[in-house]
Each structure stands twice: as C-alpha cells, then as structure tokens.
PDB file of C-alpha atoms in Angstrom:
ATOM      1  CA  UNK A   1    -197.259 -17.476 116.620  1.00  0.00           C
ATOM      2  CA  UNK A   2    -198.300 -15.250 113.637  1.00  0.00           C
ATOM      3  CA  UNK A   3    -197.788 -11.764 115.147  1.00  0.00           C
ATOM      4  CA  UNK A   4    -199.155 -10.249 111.644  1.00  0.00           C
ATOM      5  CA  UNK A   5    -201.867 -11.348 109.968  1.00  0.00           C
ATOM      6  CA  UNK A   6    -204.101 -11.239 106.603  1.00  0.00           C
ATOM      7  CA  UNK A   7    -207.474 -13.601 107.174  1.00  0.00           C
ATOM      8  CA  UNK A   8    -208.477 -12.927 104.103  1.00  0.00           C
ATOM      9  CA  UNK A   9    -205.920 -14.799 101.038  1.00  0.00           C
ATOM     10  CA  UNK A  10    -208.256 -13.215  98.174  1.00  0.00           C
ATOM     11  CA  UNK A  11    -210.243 -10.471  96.918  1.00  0.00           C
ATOM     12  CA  UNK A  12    -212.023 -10.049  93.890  1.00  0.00           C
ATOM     13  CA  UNK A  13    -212.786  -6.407  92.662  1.00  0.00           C
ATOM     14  CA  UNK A  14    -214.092  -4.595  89.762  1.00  0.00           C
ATOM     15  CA  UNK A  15    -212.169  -2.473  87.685  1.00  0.00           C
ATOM     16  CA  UNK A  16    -212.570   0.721  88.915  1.00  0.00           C
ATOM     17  CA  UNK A  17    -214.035   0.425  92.259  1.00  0.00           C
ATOM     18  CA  UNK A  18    -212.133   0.594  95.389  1.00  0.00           C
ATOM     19  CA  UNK A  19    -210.270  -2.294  96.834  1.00  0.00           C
ATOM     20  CA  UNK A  20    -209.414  -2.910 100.494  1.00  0.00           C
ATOM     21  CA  UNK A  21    -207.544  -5.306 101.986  1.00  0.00           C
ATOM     22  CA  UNK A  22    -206.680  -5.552 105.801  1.00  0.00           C
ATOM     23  CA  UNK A  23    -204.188  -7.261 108.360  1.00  0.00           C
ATOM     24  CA  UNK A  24    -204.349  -7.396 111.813  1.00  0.00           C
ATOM     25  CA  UNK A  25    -201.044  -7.350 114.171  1.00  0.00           C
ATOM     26  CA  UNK A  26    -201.388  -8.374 117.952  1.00  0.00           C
ATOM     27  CA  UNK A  27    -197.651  -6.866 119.089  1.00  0.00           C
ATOM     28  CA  UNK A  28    -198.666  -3.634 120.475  1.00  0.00           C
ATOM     29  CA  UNK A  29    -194.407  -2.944 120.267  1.00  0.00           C
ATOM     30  CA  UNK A  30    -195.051  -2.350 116.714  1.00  0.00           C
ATOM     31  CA  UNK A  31    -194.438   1.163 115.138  1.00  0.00           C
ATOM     32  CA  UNK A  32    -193.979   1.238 111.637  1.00  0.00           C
ATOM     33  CA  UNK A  33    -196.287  -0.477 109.201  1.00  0.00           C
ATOM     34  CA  UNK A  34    -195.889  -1.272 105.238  1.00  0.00           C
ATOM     35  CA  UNK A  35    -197.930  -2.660 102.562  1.00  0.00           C
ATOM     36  CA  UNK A  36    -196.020  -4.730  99.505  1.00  0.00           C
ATOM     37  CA  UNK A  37    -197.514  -5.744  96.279  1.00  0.00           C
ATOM     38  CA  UNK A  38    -195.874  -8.742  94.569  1.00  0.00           C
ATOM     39  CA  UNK A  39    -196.120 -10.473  91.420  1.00  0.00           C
ATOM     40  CA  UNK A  40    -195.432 -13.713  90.284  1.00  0.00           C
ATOM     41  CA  UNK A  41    -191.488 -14.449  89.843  1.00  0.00           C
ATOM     42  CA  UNK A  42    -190.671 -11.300  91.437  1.00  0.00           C
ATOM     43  CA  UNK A  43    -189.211  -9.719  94.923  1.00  0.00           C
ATOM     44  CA  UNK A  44    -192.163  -7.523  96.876  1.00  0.00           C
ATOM     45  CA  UNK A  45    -192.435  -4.249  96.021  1.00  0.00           C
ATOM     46  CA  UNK A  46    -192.684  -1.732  98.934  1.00  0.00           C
ATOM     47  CA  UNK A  47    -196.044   0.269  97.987  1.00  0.00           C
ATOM     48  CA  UNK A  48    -196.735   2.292 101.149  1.00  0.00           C
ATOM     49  CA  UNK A  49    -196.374   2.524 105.511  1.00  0.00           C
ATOM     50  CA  UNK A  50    -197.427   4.580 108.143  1.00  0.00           C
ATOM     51  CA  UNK A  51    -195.965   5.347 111.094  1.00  0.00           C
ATOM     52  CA  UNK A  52    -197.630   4.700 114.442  1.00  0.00           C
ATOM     53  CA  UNK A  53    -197.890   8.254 115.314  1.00  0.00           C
ATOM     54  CA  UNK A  54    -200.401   8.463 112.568  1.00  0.00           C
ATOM     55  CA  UNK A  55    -203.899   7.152 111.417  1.00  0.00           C
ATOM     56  CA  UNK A  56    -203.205   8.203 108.025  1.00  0.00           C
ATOM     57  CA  UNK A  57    -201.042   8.370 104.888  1.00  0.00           C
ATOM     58  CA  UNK A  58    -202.250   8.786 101.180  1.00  0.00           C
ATOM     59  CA  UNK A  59    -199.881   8.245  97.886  1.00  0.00           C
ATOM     60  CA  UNK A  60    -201.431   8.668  94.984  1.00  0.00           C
ATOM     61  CA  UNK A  61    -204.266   5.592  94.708  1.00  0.00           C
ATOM     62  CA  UNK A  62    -203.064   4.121  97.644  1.00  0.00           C
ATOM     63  CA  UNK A  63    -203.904   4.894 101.038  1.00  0.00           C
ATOM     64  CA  UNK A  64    -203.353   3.193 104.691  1.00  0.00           C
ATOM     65  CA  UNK A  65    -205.038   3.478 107.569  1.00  0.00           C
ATOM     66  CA  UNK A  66    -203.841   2.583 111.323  1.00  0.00           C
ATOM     67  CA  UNK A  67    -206.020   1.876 114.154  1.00  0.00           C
ATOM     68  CA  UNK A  68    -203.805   1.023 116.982  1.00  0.00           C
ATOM     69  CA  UNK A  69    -206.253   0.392 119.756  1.00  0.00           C
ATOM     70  CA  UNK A  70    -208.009  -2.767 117.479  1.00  0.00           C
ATOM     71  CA  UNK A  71    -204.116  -3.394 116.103  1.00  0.00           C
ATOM     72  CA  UNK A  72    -205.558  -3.315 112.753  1.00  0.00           C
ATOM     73  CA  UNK A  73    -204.360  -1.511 109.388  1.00  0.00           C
ATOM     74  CA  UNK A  74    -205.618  -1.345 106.199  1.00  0.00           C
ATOM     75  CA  UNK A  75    -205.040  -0.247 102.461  1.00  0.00           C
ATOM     76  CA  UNK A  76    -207.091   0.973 100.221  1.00  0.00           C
ATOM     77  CA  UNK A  77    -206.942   1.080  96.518  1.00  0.00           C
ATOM     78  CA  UNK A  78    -208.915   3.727  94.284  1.00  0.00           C
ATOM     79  CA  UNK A  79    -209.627   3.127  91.632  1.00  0.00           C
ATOM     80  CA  UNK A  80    -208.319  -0.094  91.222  1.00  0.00           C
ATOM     81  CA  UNK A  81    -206.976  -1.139  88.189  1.00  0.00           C
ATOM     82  CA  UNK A  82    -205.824  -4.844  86.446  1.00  0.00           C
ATOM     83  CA  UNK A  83    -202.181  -3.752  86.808  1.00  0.00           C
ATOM     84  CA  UNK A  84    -203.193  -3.595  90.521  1.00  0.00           C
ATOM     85  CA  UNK A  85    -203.677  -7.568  90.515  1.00  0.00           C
ATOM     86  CA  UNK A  86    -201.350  -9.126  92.678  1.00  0.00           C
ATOM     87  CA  UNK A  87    -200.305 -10.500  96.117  1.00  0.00           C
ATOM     88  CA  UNK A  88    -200.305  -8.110  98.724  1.00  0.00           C
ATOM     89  CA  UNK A  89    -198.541  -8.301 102.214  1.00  0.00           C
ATOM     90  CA  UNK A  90    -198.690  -6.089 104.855  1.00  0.00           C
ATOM     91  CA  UNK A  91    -195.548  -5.774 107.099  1.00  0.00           C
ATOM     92  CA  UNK A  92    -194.388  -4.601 110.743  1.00  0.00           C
ATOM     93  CA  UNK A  93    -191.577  -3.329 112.586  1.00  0.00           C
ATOM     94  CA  UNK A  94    -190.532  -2.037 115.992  1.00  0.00           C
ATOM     95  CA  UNK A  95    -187.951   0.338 115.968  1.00  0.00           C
ATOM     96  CA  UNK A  96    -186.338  -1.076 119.131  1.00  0.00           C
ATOM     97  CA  UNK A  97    -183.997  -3.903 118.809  1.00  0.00           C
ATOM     98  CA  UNK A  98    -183.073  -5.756 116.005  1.00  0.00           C
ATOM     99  CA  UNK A  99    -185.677  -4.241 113.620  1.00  0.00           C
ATOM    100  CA  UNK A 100    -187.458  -7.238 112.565  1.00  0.00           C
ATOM    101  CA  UNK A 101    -189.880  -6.874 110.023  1.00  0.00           C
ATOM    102  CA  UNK A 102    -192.827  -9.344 110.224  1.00  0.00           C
ATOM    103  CA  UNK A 103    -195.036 -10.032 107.290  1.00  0.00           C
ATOM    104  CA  UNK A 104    -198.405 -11.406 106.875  1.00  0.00           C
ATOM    105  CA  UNK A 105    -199.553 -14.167 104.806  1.00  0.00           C
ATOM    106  CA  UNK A 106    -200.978 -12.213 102.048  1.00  0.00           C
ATOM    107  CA  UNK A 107    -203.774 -11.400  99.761  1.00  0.00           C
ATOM    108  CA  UNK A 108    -204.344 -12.127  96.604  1.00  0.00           C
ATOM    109  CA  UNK A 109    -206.145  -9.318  94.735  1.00  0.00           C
ATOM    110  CA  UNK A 110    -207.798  -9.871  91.339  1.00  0.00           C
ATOM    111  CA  UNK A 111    -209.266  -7.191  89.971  1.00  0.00           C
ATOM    112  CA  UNK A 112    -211.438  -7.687  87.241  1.00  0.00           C
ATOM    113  CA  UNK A 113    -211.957  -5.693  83.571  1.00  0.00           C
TER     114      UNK A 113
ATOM    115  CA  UNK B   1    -179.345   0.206  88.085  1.00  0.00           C
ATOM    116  CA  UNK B   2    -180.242  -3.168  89.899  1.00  0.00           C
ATOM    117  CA  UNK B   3    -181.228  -1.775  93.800  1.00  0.00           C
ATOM    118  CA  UNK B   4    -180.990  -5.076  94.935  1.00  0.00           C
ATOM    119  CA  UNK B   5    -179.676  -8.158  92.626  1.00  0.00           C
ATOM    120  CA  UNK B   6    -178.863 -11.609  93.623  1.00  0.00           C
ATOM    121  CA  UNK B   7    -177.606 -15.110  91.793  1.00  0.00           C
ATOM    122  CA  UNK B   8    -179.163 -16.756  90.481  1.00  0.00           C
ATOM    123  CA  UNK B   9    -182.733 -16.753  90.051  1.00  0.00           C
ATOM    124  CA  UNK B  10    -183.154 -20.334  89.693  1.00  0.00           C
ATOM    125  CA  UNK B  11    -180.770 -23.461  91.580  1.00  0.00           C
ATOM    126  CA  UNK B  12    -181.606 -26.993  91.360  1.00  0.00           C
ATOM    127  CA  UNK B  13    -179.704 -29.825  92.694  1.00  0.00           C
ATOM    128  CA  UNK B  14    -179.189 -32.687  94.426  1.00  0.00           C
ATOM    129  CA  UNK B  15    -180.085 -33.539  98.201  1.00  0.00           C
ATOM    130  CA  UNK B  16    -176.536 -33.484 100.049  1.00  0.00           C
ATOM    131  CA  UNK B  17    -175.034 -31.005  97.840  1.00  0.00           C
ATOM    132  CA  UNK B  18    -174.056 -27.211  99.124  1.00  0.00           C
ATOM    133  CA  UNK B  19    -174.360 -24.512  97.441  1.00  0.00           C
ATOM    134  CA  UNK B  20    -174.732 -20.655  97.639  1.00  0.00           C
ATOM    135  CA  UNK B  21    -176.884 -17.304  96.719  1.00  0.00           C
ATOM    136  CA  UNK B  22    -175.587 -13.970  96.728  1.00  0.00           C
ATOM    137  CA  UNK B  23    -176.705 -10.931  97.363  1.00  0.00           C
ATOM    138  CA  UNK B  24    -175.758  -7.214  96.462  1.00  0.00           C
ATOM    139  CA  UNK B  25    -177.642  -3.683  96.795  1.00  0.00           C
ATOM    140  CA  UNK B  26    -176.561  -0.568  95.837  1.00  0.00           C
ATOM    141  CA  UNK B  27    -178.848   1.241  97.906  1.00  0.00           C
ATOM    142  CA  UNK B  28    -176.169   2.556 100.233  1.00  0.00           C
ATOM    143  CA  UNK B  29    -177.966   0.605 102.881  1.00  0.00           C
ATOM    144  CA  UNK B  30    -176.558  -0.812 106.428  1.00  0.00           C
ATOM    145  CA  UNK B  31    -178.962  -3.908 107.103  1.00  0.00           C
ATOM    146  CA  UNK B  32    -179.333  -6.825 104.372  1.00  0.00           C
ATOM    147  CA  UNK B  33    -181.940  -9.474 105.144  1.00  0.00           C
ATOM    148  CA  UNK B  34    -182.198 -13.245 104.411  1.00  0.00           C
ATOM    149  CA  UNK B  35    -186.009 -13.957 104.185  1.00  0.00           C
ATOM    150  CA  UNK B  36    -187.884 -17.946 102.990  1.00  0.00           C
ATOM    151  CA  UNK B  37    -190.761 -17.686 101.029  1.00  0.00           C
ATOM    152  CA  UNK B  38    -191.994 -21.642 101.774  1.00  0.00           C
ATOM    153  CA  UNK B  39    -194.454 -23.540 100.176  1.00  0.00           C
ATOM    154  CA  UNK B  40    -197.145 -21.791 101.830  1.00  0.00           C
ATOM    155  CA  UNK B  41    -195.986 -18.257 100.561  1.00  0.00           C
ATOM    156  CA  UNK B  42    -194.992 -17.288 104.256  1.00  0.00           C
ATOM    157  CA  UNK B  43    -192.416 -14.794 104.314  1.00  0.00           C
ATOM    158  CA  UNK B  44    -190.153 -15.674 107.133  1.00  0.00           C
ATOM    159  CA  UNK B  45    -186.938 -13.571 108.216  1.00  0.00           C
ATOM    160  CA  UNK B  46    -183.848 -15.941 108.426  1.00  0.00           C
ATOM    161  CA  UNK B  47    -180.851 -13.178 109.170  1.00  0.00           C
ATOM    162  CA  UNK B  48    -180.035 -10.024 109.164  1.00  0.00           C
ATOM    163  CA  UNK B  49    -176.900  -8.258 108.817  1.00  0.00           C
ATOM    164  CA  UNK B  50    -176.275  -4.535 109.842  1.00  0.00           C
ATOM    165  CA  UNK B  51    -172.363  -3.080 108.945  1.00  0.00           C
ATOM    166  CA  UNK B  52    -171.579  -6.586 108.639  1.00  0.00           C
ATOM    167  CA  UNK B  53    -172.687  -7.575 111.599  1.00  0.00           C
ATOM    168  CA  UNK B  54    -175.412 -10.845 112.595  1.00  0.00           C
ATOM    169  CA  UNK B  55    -178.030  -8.906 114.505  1.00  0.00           C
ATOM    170  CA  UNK B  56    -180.939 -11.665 113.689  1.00  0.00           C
ATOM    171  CA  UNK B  57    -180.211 -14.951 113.754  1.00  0.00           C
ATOM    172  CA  UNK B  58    -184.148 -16.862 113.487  1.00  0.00           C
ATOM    173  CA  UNK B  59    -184.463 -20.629 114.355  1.00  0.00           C
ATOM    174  CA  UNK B  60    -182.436 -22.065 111.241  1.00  0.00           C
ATOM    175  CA  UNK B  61    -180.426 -25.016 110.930  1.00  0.00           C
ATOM    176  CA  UNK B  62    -176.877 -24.653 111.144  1.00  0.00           C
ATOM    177  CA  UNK B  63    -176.286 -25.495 107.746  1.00  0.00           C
ATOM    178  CA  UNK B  64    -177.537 -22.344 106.836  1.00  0.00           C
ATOM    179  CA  UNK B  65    -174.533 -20.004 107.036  1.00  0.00           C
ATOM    180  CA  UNK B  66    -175.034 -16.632 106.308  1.00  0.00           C
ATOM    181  CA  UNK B  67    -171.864 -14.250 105.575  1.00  0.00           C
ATOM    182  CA  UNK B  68    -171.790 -10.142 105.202  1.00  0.00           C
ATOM    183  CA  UNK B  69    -167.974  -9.524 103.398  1.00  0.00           C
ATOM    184  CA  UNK B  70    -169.122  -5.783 103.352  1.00  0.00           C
ATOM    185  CA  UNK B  71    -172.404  -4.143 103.931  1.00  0.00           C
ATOM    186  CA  UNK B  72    -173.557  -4.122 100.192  1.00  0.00           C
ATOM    187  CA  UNK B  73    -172.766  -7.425 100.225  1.00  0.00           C
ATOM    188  CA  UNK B  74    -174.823 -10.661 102.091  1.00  0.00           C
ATOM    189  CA  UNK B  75    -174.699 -13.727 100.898  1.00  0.00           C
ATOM    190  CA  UNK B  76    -176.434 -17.428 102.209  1.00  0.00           C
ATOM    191  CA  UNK B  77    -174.291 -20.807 101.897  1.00  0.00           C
ATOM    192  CA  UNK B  78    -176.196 -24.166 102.239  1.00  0.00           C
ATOM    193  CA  UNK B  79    -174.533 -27.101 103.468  1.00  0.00           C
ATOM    194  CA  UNK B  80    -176.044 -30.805 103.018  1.00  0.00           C
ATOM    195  CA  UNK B  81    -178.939 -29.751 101.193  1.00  0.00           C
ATOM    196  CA  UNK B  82    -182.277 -31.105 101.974  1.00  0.00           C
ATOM    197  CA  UNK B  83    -185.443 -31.889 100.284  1.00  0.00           C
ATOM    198  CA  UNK B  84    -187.339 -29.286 102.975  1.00  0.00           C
ATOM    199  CA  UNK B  85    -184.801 -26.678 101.837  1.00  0.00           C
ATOM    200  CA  UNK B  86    -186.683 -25.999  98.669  1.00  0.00           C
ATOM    201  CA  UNK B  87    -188.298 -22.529  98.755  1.00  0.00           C
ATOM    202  CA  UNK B  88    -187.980 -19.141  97.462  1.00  0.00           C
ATOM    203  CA  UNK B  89    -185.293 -16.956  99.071  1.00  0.00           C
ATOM    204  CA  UNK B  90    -185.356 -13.258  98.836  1.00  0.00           C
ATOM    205  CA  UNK B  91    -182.517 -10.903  99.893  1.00  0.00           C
ATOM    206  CA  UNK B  92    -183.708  -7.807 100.874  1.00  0.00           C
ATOM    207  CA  UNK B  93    -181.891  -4.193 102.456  1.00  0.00           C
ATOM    208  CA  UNK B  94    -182.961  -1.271 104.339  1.00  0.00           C
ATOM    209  CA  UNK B  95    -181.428   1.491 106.576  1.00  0.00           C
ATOM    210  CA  UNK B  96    -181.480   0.934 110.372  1.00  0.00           C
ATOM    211  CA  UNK B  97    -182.950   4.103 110.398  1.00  0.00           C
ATOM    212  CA  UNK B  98    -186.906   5.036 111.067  1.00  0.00           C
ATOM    213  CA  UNK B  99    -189.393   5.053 108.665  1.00  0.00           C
ATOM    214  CA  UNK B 100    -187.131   3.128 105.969  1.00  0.00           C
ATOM    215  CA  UNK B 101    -188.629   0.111 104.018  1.00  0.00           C
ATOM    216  CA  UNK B 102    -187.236  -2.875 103.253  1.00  0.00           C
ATOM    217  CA  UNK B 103    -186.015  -3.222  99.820  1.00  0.00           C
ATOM    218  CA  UNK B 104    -186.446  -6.622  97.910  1.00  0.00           C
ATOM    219  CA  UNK B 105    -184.337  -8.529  95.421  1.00  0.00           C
ATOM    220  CA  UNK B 106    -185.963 -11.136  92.743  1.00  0.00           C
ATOM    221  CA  UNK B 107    -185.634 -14.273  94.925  1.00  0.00           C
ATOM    222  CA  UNK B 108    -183.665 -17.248  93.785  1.00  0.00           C
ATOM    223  CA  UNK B 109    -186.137 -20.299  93.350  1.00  0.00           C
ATOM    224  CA  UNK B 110    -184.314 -23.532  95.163  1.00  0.00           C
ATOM    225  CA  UNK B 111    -184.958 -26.866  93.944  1.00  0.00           C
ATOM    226  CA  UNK B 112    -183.989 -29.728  95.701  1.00  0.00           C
ATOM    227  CA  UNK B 113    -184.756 -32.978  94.148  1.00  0.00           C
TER     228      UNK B 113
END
C-alpha cells in the first residue's frame, strides 16, 4: 500500500518557466512533509518541507504547498533552470512513533534550454 | 566534511556470499536509516536505529542484519546473498526531533551475479 505517492514519473519544462510537481499522501497521521532532488549516482538531497501546521513555505526558487483536507502537496520551481533536472521525491513523516519517513516514487524533471 | 559517508559505493559478488556496507555521519544525529532503492527506483525504509537502538525493523529477510556500534555509526551485513538482493542502498540520518530532515549518504550499488 503506497501511502505517498507521485502519479506523474516525468515532467518536461522550459528553461525559465515554472515547474510543478505534486504527490499525494492518503495517511491523514502525517505531519511533516519534504521534497528531495536526486541525481544520478548520488544520495537525495533534502531541498525543502513544511510542516502540517502550515500551507506554506518558500526558500529561495523553491516553494511547497500543503493542502491537508485533499492530502496533497506540491513544489514549485521558479524559474527553473537545467541544473534543476533531476528526480524528485516527495517524503512524509508522523512525528508519533517510530518516525518513519515514506517516500514517493518520484519525478523525473527535465527542464529544457 | 563528508555529512554522511558509507563503503563502498560499488559491491559485486557472488550469489551465497555475505558481505557488508557501512555507514557513518557526522551530523551529530541520533537516528541512522537503512533505505533499498530497487529496480523500480522505490525508496523503501529497511531499519532504523535511534542511540543505538532498532526502532524500525520493515519486512526484511533475516539475512539482513543491521548493527548500530554507536550512534554515528550503522552499518548493514548480508548473509547468503541473493540474486533479488541487488539494489541501491542508501544510509541516511536525522534527529528524532521535529521538523528535522533526513540526511542521505551516496548509496552503495549491489551487484549480485
């Protein structure tokens, strides 16, 4: 049972335009939510999260949002750049218990020059 | 200034053969994860490790051993090793604390053959 997931495994953006990618989660015990970027041969690379007491949180580029009543998040990615190609998981945790954190399957973003 | 290094990066042997990855951070974190990175780029948790403790212990065979000598320290031992064994595996820490990511090493690329 895939708790997290990411329907879509690609994306193909321009350079410079805005990419999104989203993941839907169907534990409603999750509270804390992360987006990873990864590239070929190496570990993911923790990018982002949001907390669920927010809908919310900007860094630079990157921002996610939370909506917790459709169990849905999303990040976007302005303006993306080529650097910015990559596989992209999005990640949950509850704080209760064991802290367990569940990842999606992915999306592979392209972003073209 | 490696966060979080493990050996190797590449293994390749023989079905029926054990061997073993290791893991270190020096993050100053209390949890170290075990995750597989399959065929199908799923990232799935295997163990988890908090102060040297087993706190997550996922549906693995038990020729997967994992053991924590300290809490910078986790390492994965693999007994009888099978062709299905052959994945990515990626050591990762965090602190069992709110709001705090999980940090990834490279992965260590399993062959069995």
């Amino acid at each position: 049972d895939q708790q997290v997931k990411q329907n879509s495994p690609s994306l193909s953006v321009q350079e410079g335009r805005i990419s999104i990618l989203n993941c839907d989660y169907t534990n409603s015990m999750f509270d804390y939510f992360l987006w990873y970027k990864k590239y070929p041969a190496e570990g993911p690379t923790f990018l982002i999260s949001i907390s669920s007491i927010k809908d919310k949180n900007e860094d630079g580029r990157f921002t996610v949002f939370l909506n917790k009543s459709a169990k849905h998040l999303s990040l976007h990615i302005v303006p993306s750049q080529p650097g910015d190609s990559a596989v992209y998981f999005c990640a949950a945790r509850t704080t209760s218990g064991t802290y367990k954190y569940i990842f999606g399957t992915g999306t592979r973003l392209k972003v073209l020059a | 200034d490696t966060a979080v290094s493990q050996t190797p990066k590449y293994l390749v042997t023989q079905m029926g053969n054990d061997k073993s990855i290791k893991c270190e951070q020096n993050l100053g974190h209390d949890t170290m994860y075990w995750y597989k990175q399959d065929s199908k780029k799923f990232l799935k948790i295997m163990f988890s490790y908090n102060n040297k403790e087993l706190i997550i212990n996922e549906t693995v065979p038990n020729r997967f051993s994992p053991k924590s000598p300290d809490k910078a320290h986790l390492n994965l031992h693999i007994n009888s090793l099978e062709l299905g064994d052959s994945a990515v595996y990626f050591c990762a820490s965090s602190l069992r604390a709110y709001n705090s990511p999980l940090h990834f090493g490279n992965g260590t690329r399993l062959t069995v053959t």
